[in-house]
PDB file of C-alpha atoms in Angstrom:
ATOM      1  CA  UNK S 214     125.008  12.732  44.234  1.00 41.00           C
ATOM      2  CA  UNK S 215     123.766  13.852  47.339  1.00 41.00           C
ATOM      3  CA  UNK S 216     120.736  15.238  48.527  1.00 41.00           C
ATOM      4  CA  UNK S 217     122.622  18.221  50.189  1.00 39.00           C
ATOM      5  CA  UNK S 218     124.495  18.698  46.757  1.00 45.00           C
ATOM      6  CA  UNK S 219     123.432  22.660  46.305  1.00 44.00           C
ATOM      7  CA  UNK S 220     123.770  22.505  43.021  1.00 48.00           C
ATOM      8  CA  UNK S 221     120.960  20.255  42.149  1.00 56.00           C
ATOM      9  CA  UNK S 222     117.341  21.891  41.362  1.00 67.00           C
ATOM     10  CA  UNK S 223     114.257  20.307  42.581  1.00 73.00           C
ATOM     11  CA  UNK S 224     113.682  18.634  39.255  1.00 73.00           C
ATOM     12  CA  UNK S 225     117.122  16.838  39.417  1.00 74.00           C
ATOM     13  CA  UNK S 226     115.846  15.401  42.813  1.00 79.00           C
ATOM     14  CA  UNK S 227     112.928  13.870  41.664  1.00 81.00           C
ATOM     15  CA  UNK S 228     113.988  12.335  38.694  1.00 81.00           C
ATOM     16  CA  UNK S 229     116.796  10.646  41.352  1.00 80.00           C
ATOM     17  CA  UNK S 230     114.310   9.955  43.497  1.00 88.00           C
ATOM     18  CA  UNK S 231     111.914   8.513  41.112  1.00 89.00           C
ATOM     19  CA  UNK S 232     114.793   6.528  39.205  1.00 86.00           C
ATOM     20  CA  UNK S 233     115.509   5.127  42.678  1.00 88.00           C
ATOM     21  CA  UNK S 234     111.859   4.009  43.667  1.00 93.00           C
ATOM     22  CA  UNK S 235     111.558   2.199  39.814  1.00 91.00           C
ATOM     23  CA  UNK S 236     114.677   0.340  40.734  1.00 92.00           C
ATOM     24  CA  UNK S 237     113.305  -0.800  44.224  1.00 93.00           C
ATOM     25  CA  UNK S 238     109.887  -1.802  42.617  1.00 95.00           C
ATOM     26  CA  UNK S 239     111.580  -3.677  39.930  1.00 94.00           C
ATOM     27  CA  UNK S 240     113.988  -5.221  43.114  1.00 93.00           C
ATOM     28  CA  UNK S 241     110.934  -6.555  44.728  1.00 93.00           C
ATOM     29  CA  UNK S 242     108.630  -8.078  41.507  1.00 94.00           C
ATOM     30  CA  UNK S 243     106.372  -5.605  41.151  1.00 94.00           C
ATOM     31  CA  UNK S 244     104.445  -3.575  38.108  1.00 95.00           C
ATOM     32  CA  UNK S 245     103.350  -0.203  38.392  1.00 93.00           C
ATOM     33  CA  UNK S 246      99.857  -1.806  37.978  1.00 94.00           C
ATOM     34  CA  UNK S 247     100.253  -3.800  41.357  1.00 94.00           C
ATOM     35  CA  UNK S 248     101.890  -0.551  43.411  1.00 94.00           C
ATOM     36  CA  UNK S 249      98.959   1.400  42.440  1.00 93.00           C
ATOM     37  CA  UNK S 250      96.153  -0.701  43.807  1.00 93.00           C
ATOM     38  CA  UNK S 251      98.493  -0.868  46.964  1.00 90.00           C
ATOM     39  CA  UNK S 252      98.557   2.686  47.111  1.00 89.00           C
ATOM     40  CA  UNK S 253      94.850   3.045  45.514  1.00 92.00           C
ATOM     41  CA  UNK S 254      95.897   6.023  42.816  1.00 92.00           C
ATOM     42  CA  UNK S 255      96.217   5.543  39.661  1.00 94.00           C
ATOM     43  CA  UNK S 256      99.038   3.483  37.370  1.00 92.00           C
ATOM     44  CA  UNK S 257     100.024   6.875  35.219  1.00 93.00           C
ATOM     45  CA  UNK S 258     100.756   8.466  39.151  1.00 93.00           C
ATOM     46  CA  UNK S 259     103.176   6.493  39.525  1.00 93.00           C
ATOM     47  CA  UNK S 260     105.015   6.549  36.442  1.00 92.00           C
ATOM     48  CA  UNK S 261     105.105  10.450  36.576  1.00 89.00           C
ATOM     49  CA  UNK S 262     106.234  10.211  40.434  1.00 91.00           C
ATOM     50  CA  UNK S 263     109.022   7.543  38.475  1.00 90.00           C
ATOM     51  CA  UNK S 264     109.884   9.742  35.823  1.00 85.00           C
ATOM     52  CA  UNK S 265     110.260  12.792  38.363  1.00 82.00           C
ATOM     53  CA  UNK S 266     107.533  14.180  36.247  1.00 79.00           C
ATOM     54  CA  UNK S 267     105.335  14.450  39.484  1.00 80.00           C
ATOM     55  CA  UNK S 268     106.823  15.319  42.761  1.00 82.00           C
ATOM     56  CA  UNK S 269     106.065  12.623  45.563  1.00 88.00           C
ATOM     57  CA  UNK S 270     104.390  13.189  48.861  1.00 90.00           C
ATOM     58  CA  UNK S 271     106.248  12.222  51.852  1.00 91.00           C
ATOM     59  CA  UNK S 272     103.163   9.966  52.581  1.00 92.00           C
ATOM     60  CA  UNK S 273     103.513   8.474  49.349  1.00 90.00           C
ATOM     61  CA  UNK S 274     107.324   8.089  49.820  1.00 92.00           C
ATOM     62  CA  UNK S 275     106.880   6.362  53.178  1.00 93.00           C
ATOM     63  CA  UNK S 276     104.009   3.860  51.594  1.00 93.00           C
ATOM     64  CA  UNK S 277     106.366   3.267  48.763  1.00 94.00           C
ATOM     65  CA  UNK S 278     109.260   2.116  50.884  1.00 94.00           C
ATOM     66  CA  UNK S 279     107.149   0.211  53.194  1.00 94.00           C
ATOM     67  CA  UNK S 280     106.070  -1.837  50.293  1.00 94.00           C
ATOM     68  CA  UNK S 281     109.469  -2.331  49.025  1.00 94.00           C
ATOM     69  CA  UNK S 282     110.807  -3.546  52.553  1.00 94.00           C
ATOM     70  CA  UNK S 283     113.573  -0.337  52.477  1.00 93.00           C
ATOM     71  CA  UNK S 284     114.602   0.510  56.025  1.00 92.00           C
ATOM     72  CA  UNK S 285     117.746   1.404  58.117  1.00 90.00           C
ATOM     73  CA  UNK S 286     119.857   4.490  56.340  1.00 89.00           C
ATOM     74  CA  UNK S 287     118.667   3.736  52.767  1.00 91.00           C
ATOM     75  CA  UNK S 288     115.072   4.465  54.022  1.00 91.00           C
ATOM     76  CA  UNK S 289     116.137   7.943  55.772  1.00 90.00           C
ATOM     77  CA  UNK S 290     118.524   8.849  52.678  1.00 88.00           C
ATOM     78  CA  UNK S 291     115.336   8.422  50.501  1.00 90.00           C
ATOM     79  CA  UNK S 292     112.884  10.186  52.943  1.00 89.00           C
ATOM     80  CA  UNK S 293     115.699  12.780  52.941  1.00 88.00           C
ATOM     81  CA  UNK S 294     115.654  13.016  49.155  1.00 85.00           C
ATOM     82  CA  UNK S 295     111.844  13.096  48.808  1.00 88.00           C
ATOM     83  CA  UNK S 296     111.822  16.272  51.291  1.00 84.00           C
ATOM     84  CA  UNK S 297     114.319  18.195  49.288  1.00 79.00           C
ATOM     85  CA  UNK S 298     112.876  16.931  45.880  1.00 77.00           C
ATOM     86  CA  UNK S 299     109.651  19.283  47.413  1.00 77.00           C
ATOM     87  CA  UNK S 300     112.014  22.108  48.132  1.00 72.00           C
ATOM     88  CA  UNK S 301     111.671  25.375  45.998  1.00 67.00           C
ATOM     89  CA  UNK S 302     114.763  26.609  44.054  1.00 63.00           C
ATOM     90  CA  UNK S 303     116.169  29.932  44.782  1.00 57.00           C
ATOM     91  CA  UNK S 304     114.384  31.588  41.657  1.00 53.00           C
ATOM     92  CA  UNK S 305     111.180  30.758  42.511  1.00 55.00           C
ATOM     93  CA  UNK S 306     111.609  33.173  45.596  1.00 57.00           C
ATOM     94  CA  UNK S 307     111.235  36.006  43.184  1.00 50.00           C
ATOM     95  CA  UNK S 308     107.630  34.954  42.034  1.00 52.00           C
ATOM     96  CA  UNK S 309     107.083  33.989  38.473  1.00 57.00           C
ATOM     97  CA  UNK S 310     110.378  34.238  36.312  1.00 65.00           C
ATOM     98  CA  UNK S 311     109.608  33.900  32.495  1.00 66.00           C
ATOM     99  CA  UNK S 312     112.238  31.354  31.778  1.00 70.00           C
ATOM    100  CA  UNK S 313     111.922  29.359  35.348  1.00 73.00           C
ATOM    101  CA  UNK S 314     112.225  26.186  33.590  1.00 77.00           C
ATOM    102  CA  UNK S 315     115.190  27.336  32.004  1.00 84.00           C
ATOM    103  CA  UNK S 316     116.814  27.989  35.611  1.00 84.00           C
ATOM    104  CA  UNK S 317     115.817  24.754  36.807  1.00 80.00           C
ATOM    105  CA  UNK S 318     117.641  23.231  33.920  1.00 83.00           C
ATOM    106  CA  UNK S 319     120.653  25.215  34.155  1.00 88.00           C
ATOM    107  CA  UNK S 320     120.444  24.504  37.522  1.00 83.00           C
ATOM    108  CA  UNK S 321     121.444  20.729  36.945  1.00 82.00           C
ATOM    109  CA  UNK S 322     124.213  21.544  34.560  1.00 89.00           C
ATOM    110  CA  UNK S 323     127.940  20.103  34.334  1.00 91.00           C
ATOM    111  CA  UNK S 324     128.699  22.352  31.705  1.00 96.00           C
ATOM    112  CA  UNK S 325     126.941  24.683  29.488  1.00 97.00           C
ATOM    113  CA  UNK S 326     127.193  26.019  26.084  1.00 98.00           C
ATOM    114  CA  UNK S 327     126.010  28.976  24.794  1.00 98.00           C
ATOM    115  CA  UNK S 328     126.087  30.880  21.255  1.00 98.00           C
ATOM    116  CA  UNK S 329     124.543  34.539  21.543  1.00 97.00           C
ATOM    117  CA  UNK S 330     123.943  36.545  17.598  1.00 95.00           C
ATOM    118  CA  UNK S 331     122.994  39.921  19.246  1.00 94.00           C
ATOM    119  CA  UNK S 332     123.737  40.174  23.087  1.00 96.00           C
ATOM    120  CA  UNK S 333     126.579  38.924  25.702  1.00 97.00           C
ATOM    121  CA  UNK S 334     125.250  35.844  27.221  1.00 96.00           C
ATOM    122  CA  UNK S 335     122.895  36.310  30.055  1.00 94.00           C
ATOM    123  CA  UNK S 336     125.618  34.343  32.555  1.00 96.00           C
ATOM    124  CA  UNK S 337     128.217  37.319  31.261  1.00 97.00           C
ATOM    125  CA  UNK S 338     126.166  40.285  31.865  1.00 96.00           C
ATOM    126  CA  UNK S 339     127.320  43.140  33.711  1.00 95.00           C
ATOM    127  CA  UNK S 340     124.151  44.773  36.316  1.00 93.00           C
ATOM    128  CA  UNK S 341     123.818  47.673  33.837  1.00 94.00           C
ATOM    129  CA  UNK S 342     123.919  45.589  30.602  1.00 96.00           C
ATOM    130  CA  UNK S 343     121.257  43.796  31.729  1.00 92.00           C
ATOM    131  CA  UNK S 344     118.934  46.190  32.643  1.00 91.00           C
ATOM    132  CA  UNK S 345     119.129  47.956  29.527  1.00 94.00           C
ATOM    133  CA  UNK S 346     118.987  44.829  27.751  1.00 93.00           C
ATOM    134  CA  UNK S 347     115.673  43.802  29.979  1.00 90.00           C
ATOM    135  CA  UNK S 348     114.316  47.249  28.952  1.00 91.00           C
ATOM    136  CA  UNK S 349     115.290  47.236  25.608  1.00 92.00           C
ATOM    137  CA  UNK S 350     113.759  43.756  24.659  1.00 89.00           C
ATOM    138  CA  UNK S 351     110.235  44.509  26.964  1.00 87.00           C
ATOM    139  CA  UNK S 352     109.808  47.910  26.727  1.00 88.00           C
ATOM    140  CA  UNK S 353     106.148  47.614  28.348  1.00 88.00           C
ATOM    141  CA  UNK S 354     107.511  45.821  31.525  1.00 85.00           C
ATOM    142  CA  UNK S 355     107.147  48.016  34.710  1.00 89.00           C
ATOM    143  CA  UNK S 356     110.576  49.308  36.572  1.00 87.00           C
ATOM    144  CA  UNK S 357     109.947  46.863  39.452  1.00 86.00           C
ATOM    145  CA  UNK S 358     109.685  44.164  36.936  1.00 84.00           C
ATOM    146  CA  UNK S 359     112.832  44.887  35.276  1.00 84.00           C
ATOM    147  CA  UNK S 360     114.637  44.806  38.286  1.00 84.00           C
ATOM    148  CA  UNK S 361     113.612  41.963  39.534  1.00 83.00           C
ATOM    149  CA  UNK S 362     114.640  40.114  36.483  1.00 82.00           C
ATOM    150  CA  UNK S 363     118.113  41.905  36.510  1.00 83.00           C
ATOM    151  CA  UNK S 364     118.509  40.525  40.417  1.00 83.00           C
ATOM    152  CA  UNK S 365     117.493  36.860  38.761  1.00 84.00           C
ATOM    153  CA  UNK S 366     120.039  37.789  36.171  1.00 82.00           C
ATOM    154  CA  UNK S 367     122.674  38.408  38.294  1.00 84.00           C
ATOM    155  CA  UNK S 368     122.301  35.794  40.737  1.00 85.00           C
ATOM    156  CA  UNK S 369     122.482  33.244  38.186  1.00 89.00           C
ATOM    157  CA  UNK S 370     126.209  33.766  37.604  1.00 92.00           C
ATOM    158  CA  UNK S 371     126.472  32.121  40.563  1.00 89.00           C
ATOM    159  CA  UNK S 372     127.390  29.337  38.678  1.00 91.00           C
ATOM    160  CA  UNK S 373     130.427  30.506  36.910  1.00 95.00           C
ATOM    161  CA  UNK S 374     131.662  32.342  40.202  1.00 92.00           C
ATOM    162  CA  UNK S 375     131.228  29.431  43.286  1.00 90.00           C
ATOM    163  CA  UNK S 376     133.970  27.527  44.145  1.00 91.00           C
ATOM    164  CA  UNK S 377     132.880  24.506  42.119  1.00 90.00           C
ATOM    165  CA  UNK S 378     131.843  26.177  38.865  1.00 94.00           C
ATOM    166  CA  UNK S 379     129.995  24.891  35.696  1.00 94.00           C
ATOM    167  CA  UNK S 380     132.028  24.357  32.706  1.00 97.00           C
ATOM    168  CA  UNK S 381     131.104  27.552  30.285  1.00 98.00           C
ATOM    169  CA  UNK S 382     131.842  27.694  26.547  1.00 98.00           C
ATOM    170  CA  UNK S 383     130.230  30.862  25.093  1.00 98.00           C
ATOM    171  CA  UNK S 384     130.158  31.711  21.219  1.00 99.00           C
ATOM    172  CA  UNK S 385     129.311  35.072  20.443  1.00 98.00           C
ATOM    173  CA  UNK S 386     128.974  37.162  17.145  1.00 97.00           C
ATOM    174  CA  UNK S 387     131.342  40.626  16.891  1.00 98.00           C
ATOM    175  CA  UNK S 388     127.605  42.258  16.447  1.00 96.00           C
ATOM    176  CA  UNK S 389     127.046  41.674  20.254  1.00 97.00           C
ATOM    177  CA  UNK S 390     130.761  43.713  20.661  1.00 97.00           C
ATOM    178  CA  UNK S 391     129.209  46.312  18.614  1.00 96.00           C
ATOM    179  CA  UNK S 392     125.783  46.570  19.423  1.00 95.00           C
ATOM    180  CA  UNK S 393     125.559  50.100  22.070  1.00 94.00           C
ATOM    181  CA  UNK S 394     123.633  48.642  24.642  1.00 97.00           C
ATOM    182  CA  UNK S 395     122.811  51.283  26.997  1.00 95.00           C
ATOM    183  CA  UNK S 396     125.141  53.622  26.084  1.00 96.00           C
ATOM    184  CA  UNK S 397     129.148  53.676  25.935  1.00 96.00           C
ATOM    185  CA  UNK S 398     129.909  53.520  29.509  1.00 97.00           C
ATOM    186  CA  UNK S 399     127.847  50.559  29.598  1.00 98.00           C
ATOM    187  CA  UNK S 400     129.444  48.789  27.091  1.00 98.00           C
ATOM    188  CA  UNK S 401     132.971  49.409  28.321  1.00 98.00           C
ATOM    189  CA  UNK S 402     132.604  47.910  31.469  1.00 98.00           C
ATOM    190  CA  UNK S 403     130.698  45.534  29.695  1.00 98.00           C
ATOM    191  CA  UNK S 404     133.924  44.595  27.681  1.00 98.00           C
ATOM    192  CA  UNK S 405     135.993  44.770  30.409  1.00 98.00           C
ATOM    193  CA  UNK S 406     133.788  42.075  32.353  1.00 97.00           C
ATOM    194  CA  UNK S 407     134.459  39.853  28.903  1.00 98.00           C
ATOM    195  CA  UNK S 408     138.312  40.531  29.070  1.00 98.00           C
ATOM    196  CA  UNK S 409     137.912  39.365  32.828  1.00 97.00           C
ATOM    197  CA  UNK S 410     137.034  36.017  31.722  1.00 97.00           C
ATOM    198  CA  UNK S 411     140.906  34.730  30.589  1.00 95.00           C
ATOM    199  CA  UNK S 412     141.431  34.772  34.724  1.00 95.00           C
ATOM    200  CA  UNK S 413     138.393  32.026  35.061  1.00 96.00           C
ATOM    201  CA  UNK S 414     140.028  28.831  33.328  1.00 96.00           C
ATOM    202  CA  UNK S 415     136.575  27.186  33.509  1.00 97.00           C
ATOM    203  CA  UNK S 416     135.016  29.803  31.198  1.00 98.00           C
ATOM    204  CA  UNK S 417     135.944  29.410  27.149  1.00 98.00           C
ATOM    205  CA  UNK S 418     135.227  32.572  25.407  1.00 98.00           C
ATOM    206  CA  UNK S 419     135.163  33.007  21.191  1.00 99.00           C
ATOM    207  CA  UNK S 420     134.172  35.945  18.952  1.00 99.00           C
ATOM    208  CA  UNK S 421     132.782  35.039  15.623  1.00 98.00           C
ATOM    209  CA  UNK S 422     134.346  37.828  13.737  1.00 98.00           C
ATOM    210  CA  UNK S 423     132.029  39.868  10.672  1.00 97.00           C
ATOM    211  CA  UNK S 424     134.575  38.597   8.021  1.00 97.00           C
ATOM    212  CA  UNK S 425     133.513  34.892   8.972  1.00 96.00           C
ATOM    213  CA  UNK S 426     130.372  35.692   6.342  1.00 96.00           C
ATOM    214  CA  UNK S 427     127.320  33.661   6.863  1.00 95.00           C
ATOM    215  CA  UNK S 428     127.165  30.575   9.129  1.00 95.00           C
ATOM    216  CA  UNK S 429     124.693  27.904  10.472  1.00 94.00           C
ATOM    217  CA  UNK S 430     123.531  29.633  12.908  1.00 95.00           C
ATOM    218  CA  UNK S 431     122.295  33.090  11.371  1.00 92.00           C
ATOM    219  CA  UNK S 432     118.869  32.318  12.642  1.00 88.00           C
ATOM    220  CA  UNK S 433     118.970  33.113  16.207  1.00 91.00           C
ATOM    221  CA  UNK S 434     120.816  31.982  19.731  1.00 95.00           C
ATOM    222  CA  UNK S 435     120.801  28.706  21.668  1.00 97.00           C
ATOM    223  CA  UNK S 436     122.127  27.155  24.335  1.00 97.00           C
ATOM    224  CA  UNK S 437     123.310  23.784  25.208  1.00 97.00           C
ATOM    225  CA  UNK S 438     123.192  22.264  28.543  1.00 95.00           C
ATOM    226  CA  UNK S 439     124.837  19.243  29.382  1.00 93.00           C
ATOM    227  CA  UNK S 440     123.301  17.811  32.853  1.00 84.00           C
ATOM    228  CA  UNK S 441     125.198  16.670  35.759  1.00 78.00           C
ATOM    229  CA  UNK S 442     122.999  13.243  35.666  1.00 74.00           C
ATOM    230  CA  UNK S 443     124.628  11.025  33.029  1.00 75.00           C
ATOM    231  CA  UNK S 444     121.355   9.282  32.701  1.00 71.00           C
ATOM    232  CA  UNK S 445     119.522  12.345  31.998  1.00 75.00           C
ATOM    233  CA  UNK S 446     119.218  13.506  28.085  1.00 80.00           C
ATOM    234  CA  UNK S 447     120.856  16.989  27.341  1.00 89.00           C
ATOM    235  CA  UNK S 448     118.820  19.758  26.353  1.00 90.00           C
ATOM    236  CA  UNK S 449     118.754  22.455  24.064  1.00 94.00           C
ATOM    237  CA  UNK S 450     117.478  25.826  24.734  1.00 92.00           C
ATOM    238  CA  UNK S 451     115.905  28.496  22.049  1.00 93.00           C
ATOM    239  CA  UNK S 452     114.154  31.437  22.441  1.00 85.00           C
ATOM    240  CA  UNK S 453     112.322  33.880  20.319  1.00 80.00           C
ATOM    241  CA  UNK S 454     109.336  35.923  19.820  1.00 76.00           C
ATOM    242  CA  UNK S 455     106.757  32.741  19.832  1.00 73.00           C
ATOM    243  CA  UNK S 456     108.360  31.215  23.194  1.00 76.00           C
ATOM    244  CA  UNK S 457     110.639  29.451  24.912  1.00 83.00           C
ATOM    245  CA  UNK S 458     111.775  26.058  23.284  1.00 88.00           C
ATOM    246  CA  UNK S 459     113.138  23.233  24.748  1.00 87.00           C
ATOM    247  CA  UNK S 460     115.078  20.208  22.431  1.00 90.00           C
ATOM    248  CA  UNK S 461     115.311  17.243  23.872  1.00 85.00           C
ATOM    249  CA  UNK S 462     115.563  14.243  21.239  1.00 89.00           C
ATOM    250  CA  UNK S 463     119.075  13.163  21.063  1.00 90.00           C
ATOM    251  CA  UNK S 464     119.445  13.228  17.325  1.00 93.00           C
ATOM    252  CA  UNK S 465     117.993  16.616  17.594  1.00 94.00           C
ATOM    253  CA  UNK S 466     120.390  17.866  20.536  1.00 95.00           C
ATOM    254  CA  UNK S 467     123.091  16.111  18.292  1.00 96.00           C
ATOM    255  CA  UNK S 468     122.408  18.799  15.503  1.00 96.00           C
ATOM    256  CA  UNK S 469     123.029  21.551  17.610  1.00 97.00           C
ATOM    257  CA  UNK S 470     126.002  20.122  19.032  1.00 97.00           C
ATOM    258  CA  UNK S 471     127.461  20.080  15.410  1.00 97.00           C
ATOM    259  CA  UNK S 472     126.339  23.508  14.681  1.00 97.00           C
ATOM    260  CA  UNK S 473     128.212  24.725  17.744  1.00 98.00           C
ATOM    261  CA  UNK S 474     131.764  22.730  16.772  1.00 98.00           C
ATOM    262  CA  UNK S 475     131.177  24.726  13.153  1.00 98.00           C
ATOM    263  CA  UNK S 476     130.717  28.063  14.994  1.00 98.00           C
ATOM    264  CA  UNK S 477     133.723  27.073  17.169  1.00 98.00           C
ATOM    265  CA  UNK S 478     135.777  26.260  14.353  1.00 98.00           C
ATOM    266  CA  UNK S 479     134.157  29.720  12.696  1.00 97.00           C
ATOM    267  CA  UNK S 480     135.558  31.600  15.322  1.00 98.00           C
ATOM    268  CA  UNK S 481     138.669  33.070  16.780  1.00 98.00           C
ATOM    269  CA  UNK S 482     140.546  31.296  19.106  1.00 98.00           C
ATOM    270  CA  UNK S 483     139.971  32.416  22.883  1.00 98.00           C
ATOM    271  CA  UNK S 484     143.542  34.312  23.030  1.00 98.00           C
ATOM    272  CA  UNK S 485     141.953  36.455  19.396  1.00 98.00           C
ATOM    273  CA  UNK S 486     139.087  36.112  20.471  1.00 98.00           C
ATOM    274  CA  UNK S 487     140.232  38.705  23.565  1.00 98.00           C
ATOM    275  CA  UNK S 488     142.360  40.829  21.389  1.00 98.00           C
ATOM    276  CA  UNK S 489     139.483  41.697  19.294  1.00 98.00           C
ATOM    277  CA  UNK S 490     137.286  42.791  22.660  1.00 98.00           C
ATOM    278  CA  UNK S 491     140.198  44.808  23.867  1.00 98.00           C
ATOM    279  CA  UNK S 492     140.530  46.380  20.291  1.00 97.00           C
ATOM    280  CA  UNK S 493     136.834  47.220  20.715  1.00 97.00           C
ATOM    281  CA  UNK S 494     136.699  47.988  23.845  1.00 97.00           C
ATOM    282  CA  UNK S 495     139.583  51.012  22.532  1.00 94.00           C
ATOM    283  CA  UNK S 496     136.861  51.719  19.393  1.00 90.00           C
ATOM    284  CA  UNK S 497     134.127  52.266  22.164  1.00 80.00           C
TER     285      UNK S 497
END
């Protein structure tokens, strides 16, 4: 990876960057213990600034690599690094964003996986589906609010649209087919922009059909996102009412991972998967 590598989000960065300073500390025989009292912070600084849990100054960077005798291109690829580990991501240009963290993570994803219960998944969303489904789930949020979220909304499909895209593999349930969301204009275009999806080969699209009967994931939606960083833990994402929350334990992640082979198994295959959205898409 490189630090002009668009795809990354400022967390990505630092947890390269910091991964990168541990290894040059190690390199040169030093603890954490014996950095700090160089630097004259604290030990637990630098194992966030290690961890990417913190983001580093530039000063700090510079100190860092002065102590670790880094120079020549390896020093300016690092000072490089620490500058863009500092940058904003795009989201954050439209003030605070409920789920930010959840951008930042997709942000870093290789591939993402995604079972929705009651809506099309957010990355799917037509403009008009998602404002009524903004102003259906928050009815006390102001009209400038909504549409700001929407423009979030929409500008996070980037992802399955560039010329490099993530890896998508969406499970939905025929109830978010069904479901009138904003009325039945809405949902025909919405259906259409589903159909569009067997023209994007990176995009894997199944409908859990009613007749399936009850499966393991009847409680709610979640999403999966496998991070471009190898060395970086996948994460699971569910929300609800109480919050956003955010798996990360591997055994844990590994549960989800086996719900979501059951619900693919559950489901049609892609090509029935389409027929059944056209043959709704007629009922609508």
């Amino acid at each position: 990876m490189t630090v002009s590598d668009e795809r990354s989000s400022p967390t990505l960065r630092r947890k390269w960057l910091g991964r990168r300073l541990r290894e040059l500390r190690k390199a040169a025989g030093l603890t954490a213990e014996q950095v700090a009292e160089h630097l004259l912070c604290s030990e637990a600084k630098i194992s966030r600034i290690e961890t990417g849990h913190r983001p580093a100054s530039l000063r700090d960077v510079r100190d860092l690599l002065v102590l670790y005798k880094v120079k020549g291109p390896e020093r300016e690829e690092l000072m490089s690094l620490a500058k863009a580990a500092r940058e904003k991501g795009w989201w954050q240009e439209y003030g605070h964003i409920p789920y930010a963290k959840y951008i930042d993570f997709e942000a870093e994803a290789a591939s993402i996986r995604n079972y929705e219960s009651l809506f099309v998944p957010g990355l799917l969303q037509t403009d008009a589906y998602a404002l009524a489904v903004i102003q259906g789930t928050e009815p006390d949020v102001s009209a400038n609010e909504v549409a700001r979220r929407a423009q979030v909304r929409a500008k996070r499909q980037a992802l399955i649209t560039r010329a490099d895209p993530v890896r998508f593999w969406a499970i939905i349930d025929e109830a978010a087919l069904r479901r009138q969301v904003g009325g039945p204009e809405v949902m025909r275009d919405q259906l259409r922009r589903l159909l569009a999806t067997r023209d994007m080969p990176h995009v894997t699209l199944q409908v859990i059909p009613f007749r399936a009967g009850v499966h393991p994931a009847m409680a709610g939606a979640f999403v999966i996102l496998e991070l471009a960083d190898p060395t970086v833990s996948d994460v699971v994402y569910v929300e609800n009412l109480a919050g956003d929350i955010y798996v990360e334990k591997s055994h844990q992640v590994d549960r989800f991972a086996k719900i979501f082979e059951r619900l693919a198994h559950l489901a049609l295959d892609p090509d029935d998967s389409l027929a059944l959205i056209e043959q709704t898409l007629k009922e609508h």
